[in-house]
Amino acid sequence: MFDGFSRKIDYLRFSVTDRCNFFCMYCRTKDLCYERADQLSKGEIFRIISAFKKLGIQKLRITGGEPFLRDDIFEIIEFAHSIGIENINITTNGWLDTEKIKKVIKSPLKSVNISLDTLDKKKYRFVTGIDGLDKVLTAIDELRDHKRVKINTVLIRSVNLDEIEDLISFAKKRNIIIRFIELMPIGIANQIFKDEFVSKDEVIKRFKGIKELSTKEVSAAKYYYVEDFDYTVGFISSVSDHFCKTCNKVRVSSTGVLYNCLFDKDGLNLRDFLDDEELLLKKIEDFVKKKKLIRSLKSDMPMFKIGG
């Protein structure tokens, strides 16, 4: 499947729930935490994933909200694998109990991205609203020997600018990937963006020896070898150095709306076509053709509604 600028679209990010047990300062507030009655059923999710597989999607990332809050999340993962999608990944806050960790290890998931913005317990509670650092660190340590674990760290000036080196050391000690993500002007993050934004270049300048690594893989992240640590670090710089021209992804929300971009306000309600697969495939293809070359500057859409 190709968009109107001949970009191959082979990556689907699917938010399977709006719900989350965290209240991260750049994503949601407690007053926004309610369970919607119109979220997709398991059967609807199966039909949507199946349609995208037929349109050439090769990589699936399951997001939320917090996807592991769905009781049927492992059935969704298994279904995607059963129809031939091998590159299945998930993004989570890492608040996982022993039973879920065991299921993740046994599942066909290729990688698990875990949000970790600080190694300080007080700051962790400030950012997430949850006293959960120890539990998340345990999940990271238990998963890293069985799955490809990546740490996602949102750069927040007042929270973790003084922890960059500690976070890299943490990742190196465990031989896991860490990516620093620029704060994006989306939803409630617009309220703190001006004061809290930290660019990729500001972080890179902290290191004496750093070299960008070339890769054939289409990715939102750029990777750098940091000589000071003898380790590779990733950066996702959606603001200072966006990657729109090579974008290969589309998104589906937990209510079944297809978006061409994280920053888009208008989408296509796939539920209107789920009873006619042939029509569904055509509607998706036609909508993807309208994908913009360059994203909008900002969005008022809450991050968790579109599966950040």
Tab-separated table of C-alpha atoms in Angstrom:
chain	number	residue	atom	x	y	z
A	1	MET	CA	0.000	0.000	0.000
A	2	PHE	CA	1.319	3.422	-0.976
A	3	ASP	CA	0.248	6.956	-0.122
A	4	GLY	CA	-0.041	9.840	-2.571
A	5	PHE	CA	3.691	10.600	-2.308
A	6	SER	CA	4.764	7.031	-3.144
A	7	ARG	CA	5.717	6.248	0.448
A	8	LYS	CA	5.236	2.569	1.188
A	9	ILE	CA	2.873	2.214	4.148
A	10	ASP	CA	3.639	-1.092	5.846
A	11	TYR	CA	3.474	-0.202	9.559
A	12	LEU	CA	0.279	-0.047	11.635
A	13	ARG	CA	0.109	1.383	15.140
A	14	PHE	CA	-3.081	0.158	16.769
A	15	SER	CA	-4.379	1.653	20.029
A	16	VAL	CA	-6.501	-1.094	21.563
A	17	THR	CA	-7.703	0.941	24.560
A	18	ASP	CA	-7.955	4.507	25.859
A	19	ARG	CA	-7.637	3.238	29.406
A	20	CYS	CA	-4.454	3.602	31.434
A	21	ASN	CA	-3.517	3.163	35.078
A	22	PHE	CA	-0.921	5.969	34.842
A	23	PHE	CA	-1.472	9.718	34.551
A	24	CYS	CA	1.706	10.860	32.824
A	25	MET	CA	2.090	14.626	32.813
A	26	TYR	CA	2.431	14.864	29.016
A	27	CYS	CA	-0.410	12.458	28.187
A	28	ARG	CA	-3.464	12.548	30.447
A	29	THR	CA	-4.950	13.902	33.660
A	30	LYS	CA	-7.164	12.042	36.129
A	31	ASP	CA	-10.285	13.840	34.913
A	32	LEU	CA	-9.682	12.307	31.462
A	33	CYS	CA	-9.490	8.774	32.846
A	34	TYR	CA	-12.818	7.131	32.185
A	35	GLU	CA	-13.723	3.916	30.421
A	36	ARG	CA	-15.399	4.472	27.071
A	37	ALA	CA	-18.253	2.202	26.103
A	38	ASP	CA	-17.485	2.496	22.385
A	39	GLN	CA	-14.046	0.929	22.330
A	40	LEU	CA	-13.462	-1.771	19.728
A	41	SER	CA	-14.437	-5.341	20.503
A	42	LYS	CA	-12.002	-8.195	19.972
A	43	GLY	CA	-13.837	-9.239	16.821
A	44	GLU	CA	-13.689	-5.724	15.377
A	45	ILE	CA	-9.974	-5.550	16.088
A	46	PHE	CA	-9.472	-8.898	14.330
A	47	ARG	CA	-11.266	-7.637	11.208
A	48	ILE	CA	-9.259	-4.415	11.097
A	49	ILE	CA	-5.905	-6.163	11.564
A	50	SER	CA	-6.865	-8.713	8.899
A	51	ALA	CA	-7.720	-5.930	6.440
A	52	PHE	CA	-4.399	-4.176	6.978
A	53	LYS	CA	-2.534	-7.461	6.570
A	54	LYS	CA	-4.174	-7.881	3.150
A	55	LEU	CA	-3.066	-4.348	2.273
A	56	GLY	CA	0.571	-5.192	2.960
A	57	ILE	CA	1.120	-4.218	6.578
A	58	GLN	CA	4.236	-6.034	7.815
A	59	LYS	CA	4.781	-4.405	11.189
A	60	LEU	CA	2.175	-4.039	13.931
A	61	ARG	CA	2.646	-2.049	17.123
A	62	ILE	CA	-0.039	-2.417	19.772
A	63	THR	CA	-0.444	0.704	21.894
A	64	GLY	CA	-2.937	2.473	24.141
A	65	GLY	CA	-3.605	3.803	26.713
A	66	GLU	CA	-2.140	0.777	28.424
A	67	PRO	CA	-2.761	-2.268	26.189
A	68	PHE	CA	-2.224	-4.818	28.950
A	69	LEU	CA	-5.384	-3.557	30.668
A	70	ARG	CA	-7.376	-5.464	28.040
A	71	ASP	CA	-8.213	-8.979	29.261
A	72	ASP	CA	-8.014	-10.238	25.680
A	73	ILE	CA	-4.705	-8.591	24.747
A	74	PHE	CA	-2.865	-11.897	24.313
A	75	GLU	CA	-5.650	-13.215	22.081
A	76	ILE	CA	-5.195	-10.128	19.883
A	77	ILE	CA	-1.443	-10.737	19.707
A	78	GLU	CA	-1.935	-14.409	18.861
A	79	PHE	CA	-4.493	-13.598	16.161
A	80	ALA	CA	-2.143	-11.140	14.435
A	81	HIS	CA	0.579	-13.779	14.457
A	82	SER	CA	-1.780	-16.487	13.194
A	83	ILE	CA	-2.568	-14.524	10.013
A	84	GLY	CA	1.102	-14.072	9.167
A	85	ILE	CA	2.208	-10.863	10.857
A	86	GLU	CA	5.575	-11.735	12.343
A	87	ASN	CA	6.775	-8.281	13.385
A	88	ILE	CA	4.429	-7.666	16.336
A	89	ASN	CA	5.458	-5.212	19.039
A	90	ILE	CA	3.852	-3.533	22.020
A	91	THR	CA	4.293	-0.299	23.977
A	92	THR	CA	3.532	-0.407	27.707
A	93	ASN	CA	4.091	1.540	30.906
A	94	GLY	CA	5.658	-1.621	32.329
A	95	TRP	CA	3.235	-2.032	35.241
A	96	LEU	CA	3.143	-5.801	34.794
A	97	ASP	CA	2.534	-8.538	37.329
A	98	THR	CA	4.284	-11.905	37.278
A	99	GLU	CA	1.505	-13.636	35.333
A	100	LYS	CA	1.535	-11.048	32.542
A	101	ILE	CA	5.324	-11.140	32.326
A	102	LYS	CA	5.215	-14.920	31.841
A	103	LYS	CA	2.605	-14.534	29.101
A	104	VAL	CA	4.675	-11.853	27.361
A	105	ILE	CA	7.693	-14.156	27.371
A	106	LYS	CA	5.660	-16.997	25.803
A	107	SER	CA	3.929	-14.721	23.284
A	108	PRO	CA	5.051	-14.070	19.673
A	109	LEU	CA	5.818	-10.440	20.504
A	110	LYS	CA	9.067	-9.376	18.841
A	111	SER	CA	9.774	-6.425	21.126
A	112	VAL	CA	8.426	-4.611	24.163
A	113	ASN	CA	8.804	-0.840	24.515
A	114	ILE	CA	8.624	0.327	28.127
A	115	SER	CA	8.216	3.952	29.171
A	116	LEU	CA	10.827	5.076	31.688
A	117	ASP	CA	11.354	8.809	32.111
A	118	THR	CA	13.336	8.796	35.334
A	119	LEU	CA	15.193	6.515	37.740
A	120	ASP	CA	14.237	8.635	40.757
A	121	LYS	CA	11.234	7.353	42.740
A	122	LYS	CA	9.898	10.777	43.699
A	123	LYS	CA	10.212	12.130	40.188
A	124	TYR	CA	8.664	8.957	38.790
A	125	ARG	CA	5.596	9.479	40.957
A	126	PHE	CA	5.489	13.143	39.924
A	127	VAL	CA	5.559	12.261	36.217
A	128	THR	CA	3.200	9.265	36.272
A	129	GLY	CA	1.029	9.801	39.347
A	130	ILE	CA	1.967	6.282	40.439
A	131	ASP	CA	4.489	4.954	42.966
A	132	GLY	CA	5.526	2.287	40.504
A	133	LEU	CA	9.210	2.594	39.653
A	134	ASP	CA	10.332	-0.580	41.423
A	135	LYS	CA	7.661	-2.692	39.712
A	136	VAL	CA	8.548	-1.334	36.280
A	137	LEU	CA	12.280	-1.894	36.818
A	138	THR	CA	11.518	-5.481	37.840
A	139	ALA	CA	9.530	-6.009	34.647
A	140	ILE	CA	12.423	-4.659	32.562
A	141	ASP	CA	14.897	-7.001	34.237
A	142	GLU	CA	12.641	-10.051	33.891
A	143	LEU	CA	11.813	-9.422	30.232
A	144	ARG	CA	15.217	-8.412	28.856
A	145	ASP	CA	16.599	-11.954	28.696
A	146	HIS	CA	13.620	-13.174	26.670
A	147	LYS	CA	12.417	-10.279	24.502
A	148	ARG	CA	13.949	-7.299	22.750
A	149	VAL	CA	13.290	-4.562	25.306
A	150	LYS	CA	13.471	-0.879	24.445
A	151	ILE	CA	13.206	1.998	26.889
A	152	ASN	CA	11.305	5.086	25.778
A	153	THR	CA	12.352	8.214	27.668
A	154	VAL	CA	10.485	11.446	27.012
A	155	LEU	CA	12.861	14.373	27.495
A	156	ILE	CA	11.428	16.747	30.123
A	157	ARG	CA	13.643	19.630	31.200
A	158	SER	CA	12.594	19.783	34.870
A	159	VAL	CA	12.523	16.007	35.272
A	160	ASN	CA	15.335	14.155	33.540
A	161	LEU	CA	17.784	16.515	31.863
A	162	ASP	CA	20.118	15.775	34.785
A	163	GLU	CA	19.628	12.007	34.390
A	164	ILE	CA	20.685	11.483	30.782
A	165	GLU	CA	23.980	9.847	31.694
A	166	ASP	CA	22.391	7.702	34.412
A	167	LEU	CA	19.706	6.465	32.038
A	168	ILE	CA	22.279	5.537	29.385
A	169	SER	CA	24.318	3.692	32.010
A	170	PHE	CA	21.166	1.889	33.161
A	171	ALA	CA	20.462	0.726	29.604
A	172	LYS	CA	24.066	-0.295	28.935
A	173	LYS	CA	24.274	-2.357	32.112
A	174	ARG	CA	21.247	-4.348	30.935
A	175	ASN	CA	22.217	-4.347	27.252
A	176	ILE	CA	18.891	-2.868	26.198
A	177	ILE	CA	18.036	-0.086	23.760
A	178	ILE	CA	17.184	3.381	25.043
A	179	ARG	CA	15.570	6.076	22.907
A	180	PHE	CA	15.211	9.671	24.040
A	181	ILE	CA	12.010	11.190	22.671
A	182	GLU	CA	11.413	14.892	22.211
A	183	LEU	CA	8.323	16.166	24.011
A	184	MET	CA	5.629	16.743	21.387
A	185	PRO	CA	3.043	19.564	21.314
A	186	ILE	CA	0.040	17.232	21.540
A	187	GLY	CA	-2.925	17.350	23.925
A	188	ILE	CA	-2.103	18.411	27.470
A	189	ALA	CA	1.609	18.471	26.623
A	190	ASN	CA	0.888	21.798	24.923
A	191	GLN	CA	0.519	23.277	28.411
A	192	ILE	CA	4.093	22.427	29.405
A	193	PHE	CA	5.785	22.315	26.009
A	194	LYS	CA	7.352	25.796	26.066
A	195	ASP	CA	9.024	25.321	29.448
A	196	GLU	CA	9.844	21.615	29.302
A	197	PHE	CA	10.927	20.953	25.707
A	198	VAL	CA	14.469	19.620	25.230
A	199	SER	CA	15.803	19.104	21.721
A	200	LYS	CA	17.919	16.206	20.522
A	201	ASP	CA	20.776	18.581	19.707
A	202	GLU	CA	20.852	19.919	23.256
A	203	VAL	CA	21.442	16.399	24.544
A	204	ILE	CA	23.945	15.446	21.858
A	205	LYS	CA	26.104	18.469	22.686
A	206	ARG	CA	26.724	17.004	26.139
A	207	PHE	CA	28.959	14.318	24.664
A	208	LYS	CA	32.451	14.784	23.250
A	209	GLY	CA	32.420	11.774	20.962
A	210	ILE	CA	29.187	10.954	19.172
A	211	LYS	CA	28.572	9.580	15.681
A	212	GLU	CA	25.317	8.988	13.816
A	213	LEU	CA	24.922	5.418	12.594
A	214	SER	CA	23.516	4.638	9.169
A	215	THR	CA	20.701	2.117	8.824
A	216	LYS	CA	18.601	0.676	6.010
A	217	GLU	CA	15.600	0.290	8.305
A	218	VAL	CA	12.844	2.912	8.060
A	219	SER	CA	12.496	4.175	11.622
A	220	ALA	CA	11.374	7.201	13.571
A	221	ALA	CA	14.543	6.859	15.625
A	222	LYS	CA	18.057	7.840	14.645
A	223	TYR	CA	20.826	5.985	16.422
A	224	TYR	CA	24.173	7.368	17.581
A	225	TYR	CA	27.290	5.724	18.915
A	226	VAL	CA	28.285	7.619	22.076
A	227	GLU	CA	32.010	7.209	22.597
A	228	ASP	CA	31.822	8.437	26.207
A	229	PHE	CA	29.720	5.368	27.077
A	230	ASP	CA	30.862	2.989	24.321
A	231	TYR	CA	27.159	2.468	23.678
A	232	THR	CA	24.470	3.205	21.096
A	233	VAL	CA	21.622	5.580	21.930
A	234	GLY	CA	18.474	6.390	19.951
A	235	PHE	CA	16.710	9.719	19.503
A	236	ILE	CA	13.202	10.367	18.212
A	237	SER	CA	13.156	14.043	17.309
A	238	SER	CA	9.646	14.607	16.008
A	239	VAL	CA	9.882	18.360	16.643
A	240	SER	CA	13.406	19.503	15.790
A	241	ASP	CA	14.098	17.010	13.011
A	242	HIS	CA	10.879	15.375	11.882
A	243	PHE	CA	10.945	12.296	9.679
A	244	CYS	CA	7.743	12.905	7.697
A	245	LYS	CA	9.248	12.319	4.255
A	246	THR	CA	10.125	8.721	5.129
A	247	CYS	CA	7.056	7.987	7.267
A	248	ASN	CA	5.717	4.478	6.654
A	249	LYS	CA	2.980	4.276	9.291
A	250	VAL	CA	-0.710	4.872	9.899
A	251	ARG	CA	-2.693	4.624	13.132
A	252	VAL	CA	-6.000	3.228	14.296
A	253	SER	CA	-7.601	4.492	17.503
A	254	SER	CA	-9.341	2.346	20.112
A	255	THR	CA	-12.704	3.425	18.672
A	256	GLY	CA	-11.760	2.328	15.151
A	257	VAL	CA	-10.758	5.620	13.573
A	258	LEU	CA	-7.909	5.528	11.061
A	259	TYR	CA	-5.458	8.451	11.193
A	260	ASN	CA	-2.646	9.069	8.751
A	261	CYS	CA	-0.570	10.951	11.339
A	262	LEU	CA	-0.276	11.408	15.088
A	263	PHE	CA	-0.895	15.120	14.544
A	264	ASP	CA	-4.059	14.703	12.433
A	265	LYS	CA	-7.480	15.730	13.723
A	266	ASP	CA	-9.592	14.109	11.015
A	267	GLY	CA	-9.797	10.380	10.459
A	268	LEU	CA	-11.788	7.617	8.803
A	269	ASN	CA	-14.234	5.635	10.945
A	270	LEU	CA	-13.490	2.040	9.952
A	271	ARG	CA	-16.506	0.736	11.868
A	272	ASP	CA	-18.737	2.029	9.095
A	273	PHE	CA	-17.279	-0.569	6.704
A	274	LEU	CA	-16.520	-3.629	8.844
A	275	ASP	CA	-19.396	-5.662	7.389
A	276	ASP	CA	-18.008	-5.370	3.845
A	277	GLU	CA	-14.315	-6.252	3.649
A	278	GLU	CA	-13.953	-5.316	-0.011
A	279	LEU	CA	-15.330	-1.836	0.698
A	280	LEU	CA	-13.219	-1.577	3.860
A	281	LEU	CA	-10.019	-2.268	1.914
A	282	LYS	CA	-10.920	0.339	-0.705
A	283	LYS	CA	-11.803	2.980	1.891
A	284	ILE	CA	-8.493	2.418	3.702
A	285	GLU	CA	-6.486	2.659	0.483
A	286	ASP	CA	-8.302	5.814	-0.621
A	287	PHE	CA	-7.824	7.446	2.772
A	288	VAL	CA	-4.124	6.591	2.972
A	289	LYS	CA	-3.640	8.257	-0.427
A	290	LYS	CA	-4.536	11.532	1.333
A	291	LYS	CA	-1.655	11.277	3.838
A	292	LYS	CA	0.151	14.634	4.100
A	293	LEU	CA	3.793	15.029	3.146
A	294	ILE	CA	4.547	17.075	6.287
A	295	ARG	CA	2.733	16.899	9.626
A	296	SER	CA	0.841	19.730	11.310
A	297	LEU	CA	2.760	21.860	13.813
A	298	LYS	CA	0.733	20.759	16.834
A	299	SER	CA	-2.447	18.982	17.851
A	300	ASP	CA	-5.061	19.338	20.586
A	301	MET	CA	-5.895	15.634	20.336
A	302	PRO	CA	-5.081	13.831	23.623
A	303	MET	CA	-2.121	11.513	23.071
A	304	PHE	CA	-3.858	8.453	24.476
A	305	LYS	CA	-6.795	8.798	22.072
A	306	ILE	CA	-4.620	8.224	19.023
A	307	GLY	CA	-2.054	5.813	20.474
A	308	GLY	CA	1.103	7.853	20.907
